[in-house]
Short mmCIF file of C-alpha atoms in Angstrom, two decimals:
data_model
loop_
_atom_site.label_atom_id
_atom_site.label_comp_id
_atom_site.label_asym_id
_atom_site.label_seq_id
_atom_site.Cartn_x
_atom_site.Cartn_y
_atom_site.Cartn_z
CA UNK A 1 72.77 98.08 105.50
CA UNK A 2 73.31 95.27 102.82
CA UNK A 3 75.68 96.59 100.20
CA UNK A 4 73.77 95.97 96.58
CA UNK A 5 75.83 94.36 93.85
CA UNK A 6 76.02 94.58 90.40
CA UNK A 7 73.34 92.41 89.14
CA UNK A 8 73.30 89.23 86.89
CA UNK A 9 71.03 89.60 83.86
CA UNK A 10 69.01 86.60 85.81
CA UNK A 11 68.26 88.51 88.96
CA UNK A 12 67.52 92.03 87.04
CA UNK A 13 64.77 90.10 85.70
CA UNK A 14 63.10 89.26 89.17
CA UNK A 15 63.43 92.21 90.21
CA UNK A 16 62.41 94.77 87.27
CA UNK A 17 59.62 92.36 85.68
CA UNK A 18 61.61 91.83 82.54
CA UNK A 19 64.80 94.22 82.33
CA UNK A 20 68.34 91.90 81.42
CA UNK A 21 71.94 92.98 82.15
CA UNK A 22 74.93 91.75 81.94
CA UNK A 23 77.63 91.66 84.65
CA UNK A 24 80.56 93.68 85.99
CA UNK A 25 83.12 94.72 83.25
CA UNK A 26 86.89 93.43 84.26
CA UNK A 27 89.37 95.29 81.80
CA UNK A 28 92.75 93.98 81.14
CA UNK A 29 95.88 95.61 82.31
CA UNK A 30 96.89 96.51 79.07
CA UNK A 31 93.42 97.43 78.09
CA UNK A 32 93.20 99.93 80.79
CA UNK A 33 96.79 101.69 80.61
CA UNK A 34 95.59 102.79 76.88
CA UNK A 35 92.99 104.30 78.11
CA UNK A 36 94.59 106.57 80.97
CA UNK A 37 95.39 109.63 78.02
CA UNK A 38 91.24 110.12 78.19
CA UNK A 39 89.26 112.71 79.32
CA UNK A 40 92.11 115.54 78.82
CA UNK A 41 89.79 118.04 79.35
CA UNK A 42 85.92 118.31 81.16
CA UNK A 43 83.51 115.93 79.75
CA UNK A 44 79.96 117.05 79.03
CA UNK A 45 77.11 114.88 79.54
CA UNK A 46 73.87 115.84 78.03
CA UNK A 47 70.33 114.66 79.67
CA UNK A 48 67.88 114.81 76.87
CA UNK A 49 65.37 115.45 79.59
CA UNK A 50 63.94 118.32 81.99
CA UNK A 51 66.03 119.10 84.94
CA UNK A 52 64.25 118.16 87.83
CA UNK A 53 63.43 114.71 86.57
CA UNK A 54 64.47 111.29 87.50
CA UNK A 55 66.99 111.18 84.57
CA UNK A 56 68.32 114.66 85.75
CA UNK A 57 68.57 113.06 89.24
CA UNK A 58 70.24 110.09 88.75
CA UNK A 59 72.74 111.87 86.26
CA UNK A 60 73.86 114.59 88.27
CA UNK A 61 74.54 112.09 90.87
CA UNK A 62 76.47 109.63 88.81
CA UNK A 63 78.36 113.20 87.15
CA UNK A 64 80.00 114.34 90.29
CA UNK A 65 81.87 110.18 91.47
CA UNK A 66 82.34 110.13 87.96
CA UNK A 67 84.61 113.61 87.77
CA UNK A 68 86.58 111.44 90.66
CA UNK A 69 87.32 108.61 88.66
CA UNK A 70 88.00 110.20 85.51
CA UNK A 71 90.20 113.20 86.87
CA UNK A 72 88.10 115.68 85.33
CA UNK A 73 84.80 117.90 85.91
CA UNK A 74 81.70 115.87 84.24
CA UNK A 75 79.20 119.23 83.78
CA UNK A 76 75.56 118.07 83.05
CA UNK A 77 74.10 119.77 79.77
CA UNK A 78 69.82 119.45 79.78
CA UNK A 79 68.38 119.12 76.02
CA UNK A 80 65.28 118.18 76.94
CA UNK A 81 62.97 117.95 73.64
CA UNK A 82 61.32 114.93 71.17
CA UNK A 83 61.48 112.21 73.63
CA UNK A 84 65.06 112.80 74.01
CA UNK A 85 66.03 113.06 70.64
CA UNK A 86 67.29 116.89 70.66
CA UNK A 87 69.94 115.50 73.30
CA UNK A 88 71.10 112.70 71.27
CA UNK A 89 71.32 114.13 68.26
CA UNK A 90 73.51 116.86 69.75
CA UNK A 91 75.67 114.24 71.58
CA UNK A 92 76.13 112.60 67.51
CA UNK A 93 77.02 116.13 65.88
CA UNK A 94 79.41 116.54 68.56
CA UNK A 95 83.61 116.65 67.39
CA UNK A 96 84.94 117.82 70.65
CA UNK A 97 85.73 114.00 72.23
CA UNK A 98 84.22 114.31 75.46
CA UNK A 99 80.35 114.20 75.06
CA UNK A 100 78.04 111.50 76.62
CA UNK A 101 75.03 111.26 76.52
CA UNK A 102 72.36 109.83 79.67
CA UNK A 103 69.59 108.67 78.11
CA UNK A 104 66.93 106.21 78.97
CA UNK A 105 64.70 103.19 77.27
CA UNK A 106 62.26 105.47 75.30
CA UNK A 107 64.47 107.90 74.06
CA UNK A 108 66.82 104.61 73.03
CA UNK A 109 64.16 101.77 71.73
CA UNK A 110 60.53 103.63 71.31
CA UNK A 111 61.17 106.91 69.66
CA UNK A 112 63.62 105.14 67.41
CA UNK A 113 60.53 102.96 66.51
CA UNK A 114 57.84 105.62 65.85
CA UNK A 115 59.30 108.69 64.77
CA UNK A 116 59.72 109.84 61.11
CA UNK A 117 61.71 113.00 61.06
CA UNK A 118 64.95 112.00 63.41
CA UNK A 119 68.33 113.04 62.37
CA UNK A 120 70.30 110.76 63.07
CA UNK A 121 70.37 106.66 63.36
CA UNK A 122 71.09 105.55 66.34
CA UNK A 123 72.68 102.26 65.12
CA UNK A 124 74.66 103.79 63.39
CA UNK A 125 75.34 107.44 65.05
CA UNK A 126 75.44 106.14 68.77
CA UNK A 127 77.88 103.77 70.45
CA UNK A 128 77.39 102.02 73.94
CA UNK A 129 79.14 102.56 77.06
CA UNK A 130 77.45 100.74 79.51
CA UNK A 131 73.90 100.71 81.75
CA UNK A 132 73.59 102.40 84.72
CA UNK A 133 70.66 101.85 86.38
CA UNK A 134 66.63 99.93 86.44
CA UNK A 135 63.88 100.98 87.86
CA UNK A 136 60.21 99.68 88.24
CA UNK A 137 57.52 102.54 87.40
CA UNK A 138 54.72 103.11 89.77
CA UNK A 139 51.37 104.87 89.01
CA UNK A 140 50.50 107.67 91.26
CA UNK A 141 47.72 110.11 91.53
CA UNK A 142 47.52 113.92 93.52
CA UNK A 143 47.26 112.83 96.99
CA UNK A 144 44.19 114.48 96.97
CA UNK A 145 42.28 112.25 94.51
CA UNK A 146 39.17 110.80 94.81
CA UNK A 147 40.69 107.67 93.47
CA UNK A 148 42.41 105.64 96.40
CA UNK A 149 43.01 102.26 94.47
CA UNK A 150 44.40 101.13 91.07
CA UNK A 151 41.14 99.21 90.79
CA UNK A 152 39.17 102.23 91.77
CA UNK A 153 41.42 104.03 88.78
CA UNK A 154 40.47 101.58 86.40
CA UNK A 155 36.66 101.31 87.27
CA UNK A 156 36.41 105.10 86.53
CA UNK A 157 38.26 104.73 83.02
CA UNK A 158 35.54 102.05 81.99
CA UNK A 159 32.96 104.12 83.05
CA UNK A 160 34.12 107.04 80.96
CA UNK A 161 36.05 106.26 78.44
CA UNK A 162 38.69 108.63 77.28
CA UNK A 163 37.37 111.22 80.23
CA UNK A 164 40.48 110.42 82.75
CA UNK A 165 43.89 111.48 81.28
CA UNK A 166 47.35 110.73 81.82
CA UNK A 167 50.23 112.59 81.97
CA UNK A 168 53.55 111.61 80.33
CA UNK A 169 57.23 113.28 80.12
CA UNK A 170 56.84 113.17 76.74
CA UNK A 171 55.50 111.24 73.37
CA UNK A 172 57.44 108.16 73.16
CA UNK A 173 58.86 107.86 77.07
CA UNK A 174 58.18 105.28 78.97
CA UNK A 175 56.01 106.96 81.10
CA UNK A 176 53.91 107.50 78.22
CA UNK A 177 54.31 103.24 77.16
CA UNK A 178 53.90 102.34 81.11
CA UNK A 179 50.29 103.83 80.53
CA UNK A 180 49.97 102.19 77.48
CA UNK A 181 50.35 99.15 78.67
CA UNK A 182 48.50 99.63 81.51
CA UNK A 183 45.35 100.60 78.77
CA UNK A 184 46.14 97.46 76.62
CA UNK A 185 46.00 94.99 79.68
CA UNK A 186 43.04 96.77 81.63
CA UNK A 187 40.88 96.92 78.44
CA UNK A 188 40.39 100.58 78.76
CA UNK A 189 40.52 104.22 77.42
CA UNK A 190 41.94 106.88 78.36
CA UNK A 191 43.63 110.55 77.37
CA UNK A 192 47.51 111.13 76.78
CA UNK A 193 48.84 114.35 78.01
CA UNK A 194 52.41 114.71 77.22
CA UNK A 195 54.86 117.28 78.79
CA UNK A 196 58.49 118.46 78.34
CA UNK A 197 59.84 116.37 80.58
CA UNK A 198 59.13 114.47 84.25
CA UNK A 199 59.32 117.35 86.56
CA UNK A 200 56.22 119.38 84.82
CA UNK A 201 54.28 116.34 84.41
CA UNK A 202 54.42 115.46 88.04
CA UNK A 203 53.64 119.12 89.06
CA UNK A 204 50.03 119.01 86.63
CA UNK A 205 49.24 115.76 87.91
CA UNK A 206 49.68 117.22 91.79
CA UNK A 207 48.05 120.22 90.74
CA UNK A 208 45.02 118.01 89.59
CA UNK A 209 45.68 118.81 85.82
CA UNK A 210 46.09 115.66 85.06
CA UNK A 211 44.26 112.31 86.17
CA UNK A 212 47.57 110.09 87.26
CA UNK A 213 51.32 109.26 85.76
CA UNK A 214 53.33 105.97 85.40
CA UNK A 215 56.79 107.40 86.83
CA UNK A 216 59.98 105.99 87.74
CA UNK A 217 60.55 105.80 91.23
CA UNK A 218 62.92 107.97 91.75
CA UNK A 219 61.25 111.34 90.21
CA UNK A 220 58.52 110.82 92.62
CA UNK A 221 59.90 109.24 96.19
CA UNK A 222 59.73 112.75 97.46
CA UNK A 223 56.22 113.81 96.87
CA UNK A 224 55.03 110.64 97.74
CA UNK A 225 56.67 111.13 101.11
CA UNK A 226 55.82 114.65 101.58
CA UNK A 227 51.99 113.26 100.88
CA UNK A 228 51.90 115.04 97.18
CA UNK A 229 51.25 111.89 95.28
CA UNK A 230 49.34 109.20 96.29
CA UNK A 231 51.15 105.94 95.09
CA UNK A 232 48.28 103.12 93.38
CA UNK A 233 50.53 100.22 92.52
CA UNK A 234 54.20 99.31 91.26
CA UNK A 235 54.63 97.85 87.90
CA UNK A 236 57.10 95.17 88.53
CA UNK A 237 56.70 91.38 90.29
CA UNK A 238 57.74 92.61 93.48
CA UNK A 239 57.34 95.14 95.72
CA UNK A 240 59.67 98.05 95.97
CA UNK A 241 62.25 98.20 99.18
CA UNK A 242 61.70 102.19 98.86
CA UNK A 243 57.59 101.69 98.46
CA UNK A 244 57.21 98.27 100.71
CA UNK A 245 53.52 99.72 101.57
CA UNK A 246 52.49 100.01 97.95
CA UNK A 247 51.27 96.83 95.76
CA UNK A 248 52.11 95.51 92.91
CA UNK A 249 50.11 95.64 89.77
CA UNK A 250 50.12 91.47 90.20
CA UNK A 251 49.09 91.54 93.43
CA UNK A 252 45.41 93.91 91.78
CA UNK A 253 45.52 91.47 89.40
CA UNK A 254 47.36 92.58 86.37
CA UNK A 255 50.22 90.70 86.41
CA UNK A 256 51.15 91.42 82.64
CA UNK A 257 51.51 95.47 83.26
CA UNK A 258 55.29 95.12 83.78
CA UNK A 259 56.93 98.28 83.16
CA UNK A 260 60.54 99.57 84.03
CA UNK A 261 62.86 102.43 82.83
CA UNK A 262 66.48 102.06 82.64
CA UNK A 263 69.10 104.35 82.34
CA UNK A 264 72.90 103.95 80.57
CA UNK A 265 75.47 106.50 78.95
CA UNK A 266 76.20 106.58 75.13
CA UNK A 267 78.76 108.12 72.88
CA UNK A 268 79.30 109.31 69.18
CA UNK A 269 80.00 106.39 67.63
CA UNK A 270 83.27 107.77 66.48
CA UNK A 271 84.32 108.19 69.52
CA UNK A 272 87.61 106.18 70.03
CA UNK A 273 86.91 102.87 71.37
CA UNK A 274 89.63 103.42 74.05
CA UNK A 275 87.72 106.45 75.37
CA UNK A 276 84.30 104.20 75.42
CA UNK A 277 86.17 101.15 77.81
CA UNK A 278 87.94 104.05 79.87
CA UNK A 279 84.27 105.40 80.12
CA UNK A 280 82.74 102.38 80.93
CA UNK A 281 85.36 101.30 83.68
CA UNK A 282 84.53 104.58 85.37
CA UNK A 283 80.58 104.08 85.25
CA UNK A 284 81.16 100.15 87.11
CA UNK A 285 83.26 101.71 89.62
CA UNK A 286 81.11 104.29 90.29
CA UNK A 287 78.34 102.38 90.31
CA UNK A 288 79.80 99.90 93.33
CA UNK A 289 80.78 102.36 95.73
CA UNK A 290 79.24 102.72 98.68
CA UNK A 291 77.74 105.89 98.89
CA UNK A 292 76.03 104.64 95.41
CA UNK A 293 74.96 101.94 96.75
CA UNK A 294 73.05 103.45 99.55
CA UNK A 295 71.81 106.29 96.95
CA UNK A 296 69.95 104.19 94.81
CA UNK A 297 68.80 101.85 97.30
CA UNK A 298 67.12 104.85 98.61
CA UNK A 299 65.75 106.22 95.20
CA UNK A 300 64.53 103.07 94.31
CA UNK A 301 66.82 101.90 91.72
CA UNK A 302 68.82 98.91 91.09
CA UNK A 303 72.64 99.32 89.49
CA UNK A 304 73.47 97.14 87.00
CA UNK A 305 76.40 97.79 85.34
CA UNK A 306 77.83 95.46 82.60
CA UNK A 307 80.26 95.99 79.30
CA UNK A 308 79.70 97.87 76.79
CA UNK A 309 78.81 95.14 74.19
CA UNK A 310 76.24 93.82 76.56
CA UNK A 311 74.28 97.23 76.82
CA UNK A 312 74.37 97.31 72.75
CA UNK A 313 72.87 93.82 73.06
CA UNK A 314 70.14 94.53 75.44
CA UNK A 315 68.99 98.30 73.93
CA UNK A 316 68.55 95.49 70.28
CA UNK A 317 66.74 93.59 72.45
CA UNK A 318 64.61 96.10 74.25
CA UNK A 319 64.05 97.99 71.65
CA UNK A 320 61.53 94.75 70.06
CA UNK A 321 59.74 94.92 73.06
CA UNK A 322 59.22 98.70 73.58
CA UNK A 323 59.06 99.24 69.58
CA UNK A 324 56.03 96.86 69.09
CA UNK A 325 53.58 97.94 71.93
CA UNK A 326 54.45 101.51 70.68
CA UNK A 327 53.29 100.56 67.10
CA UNK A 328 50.39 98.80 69.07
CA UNK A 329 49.16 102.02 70.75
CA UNK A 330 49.62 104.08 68.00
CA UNK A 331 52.71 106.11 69.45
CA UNK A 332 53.78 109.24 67.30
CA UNK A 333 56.14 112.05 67.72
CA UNK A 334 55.66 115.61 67.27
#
């Protein structure tokens, strides 16, 4: 097996149908003996999301090579709730040091965007540390439904509009805005169902509760395998090395639904900026070993890696991209 590296913001692009990252972070000698003094004690980081999900997934995998490289336990706290919000506003009230928070593009650039009531700013409340992962989204539907094709899904929207439905993890995620998009480009209608989290939607939509969900990869590999979900079409310009069988929304002819989800760890913004680069030295390492590599090239994902100045960069710049469509579809939060 290939070993995967850290990607160039160039090559995330091919291969996520939009996403940019920076490279791999190379800390000074003196820059990384002033950070050896942190974590002194376990560090805590909180998944705004359902457990179960791919967030959850990917974050309780990164958690246990990061408890390695840190010298200390890294216990995963889910706060799922408000498109992630509950989870990052705790991670922002927190005093204790050692709080991180996983979180993911919607909970970062689209709820920011849309909602009215948050807490907190996350300019001003949440610091980078550095992206983890990308992955492409890919629309499935219940293996057993009657619709085979994502042209045979969008044939049945325009014949009834607003009668299929979607499901979502949430208002504001991007599986909601991967649906979205998917509407906006296809010229069609249909219903928004949003749940508390991945793992529930996915169960409704195999149950048949719900018409079909634009997922990340990883949440859904397994049902897709164990003949759960039928997969329709991934939303990237190329085709997935996990889902080689399954098209790309290009290849049906809608090259502009180009939807991804990536994943990186924040702090409290007051949390010493010594901590943040010992942090972020951890998550690169991690993210290069080979176990990790073989992991995500498995689930689907790509590592990307990068400093912690780059990821600030990139959530600005995602967050014009993800903010605007989710003004466009008239996004709101409950």
């Amino acid at each position: 097996m290939q070993s995967i590296q850290l990607l160039t913001r160039r090559s995330v692009i091919a291969l996520a149908g939009g996403v940019t990252a920076g490279g791999v972070l190379g800390l000074p000698t003196a820059a990384l003996s002033q950070t050896a003094s942190w974590p002194s004690r376990p560090v805590r980081l909180v998944v705004p999301f359902a457990a179960g999900g791919p967030a959850d997934i990917l974050a309780r995998f990164l958690a246990v090579r990061l408890a390695r490289e840190l010298g200390q336990p890294v216990v995963i706290d889910n706060k799922a709730g408000a498109g992630g919000t509950l989870g990052a506003a705790d991670v922002t009230k927190s005093t204790d040091g050692h709080s991180l928070l996983f979180s993911s593009t919607g909970a970062l650039t689209v709820v920011p965007a849309v909602s009215t009531n948050m807490t907190y700013n996350p300019e001003t409340d949440l610091a980078a540390v550095g992206q983890a992962v990308v992955t492409p989204q890919v629309i499935v539907v219940a293996s057993s439904s009657r619709i085979t094709t994502l042209r045979e899904l969008i044939a049945a929207a325009k014949a009834a509009p607003g009668k299929l439905n979607f499901a979502s993890a949430g208002n504001g995620t991007t599986t909601q805005l991967g649906a979205e998009l998917l509407k906006r480009e296809a010229g069609v209608f249909m219903t928004h169902i949003p749940y508390r989290g991945a793992a529930p939607a996915i169960v409704d939509v195999m149950a048949g509760n719900a018409d079909f969900l634009v997922a990340d990869v990883p949440g859904v590999m397994p049902f897709i395998a164990g003949n759960k979900l039928r997969a329709l079409a991934i939303a990237a310009t190329r085709r997935s090395e996990a889902l080689p069988q399954v098209p790309t929304t290009a290849e049906v002819g809608l090259p502009e639904v180009l939807s991804s989800t990536w994943y990186g760890v924040m702090a409290p913004s007051k949390m010493p900026a010594t901590a943040i680069a010992r942090a972020n030295e951890a998550l690169n390492r991690v993210l290069q070993l080979p176990d990790a590599v073989a992991f995500f090239k498995e689930q689907g994902v790509t590592p990307v890696g990068g400093t912690a100045q780059e990821f600030a960069r990139f959530i600005q710049s995602e967050s014009k991209k993800w903010g605007s469509l989710a003004k466009y579809a008239g996004v709101t939060m409950n």
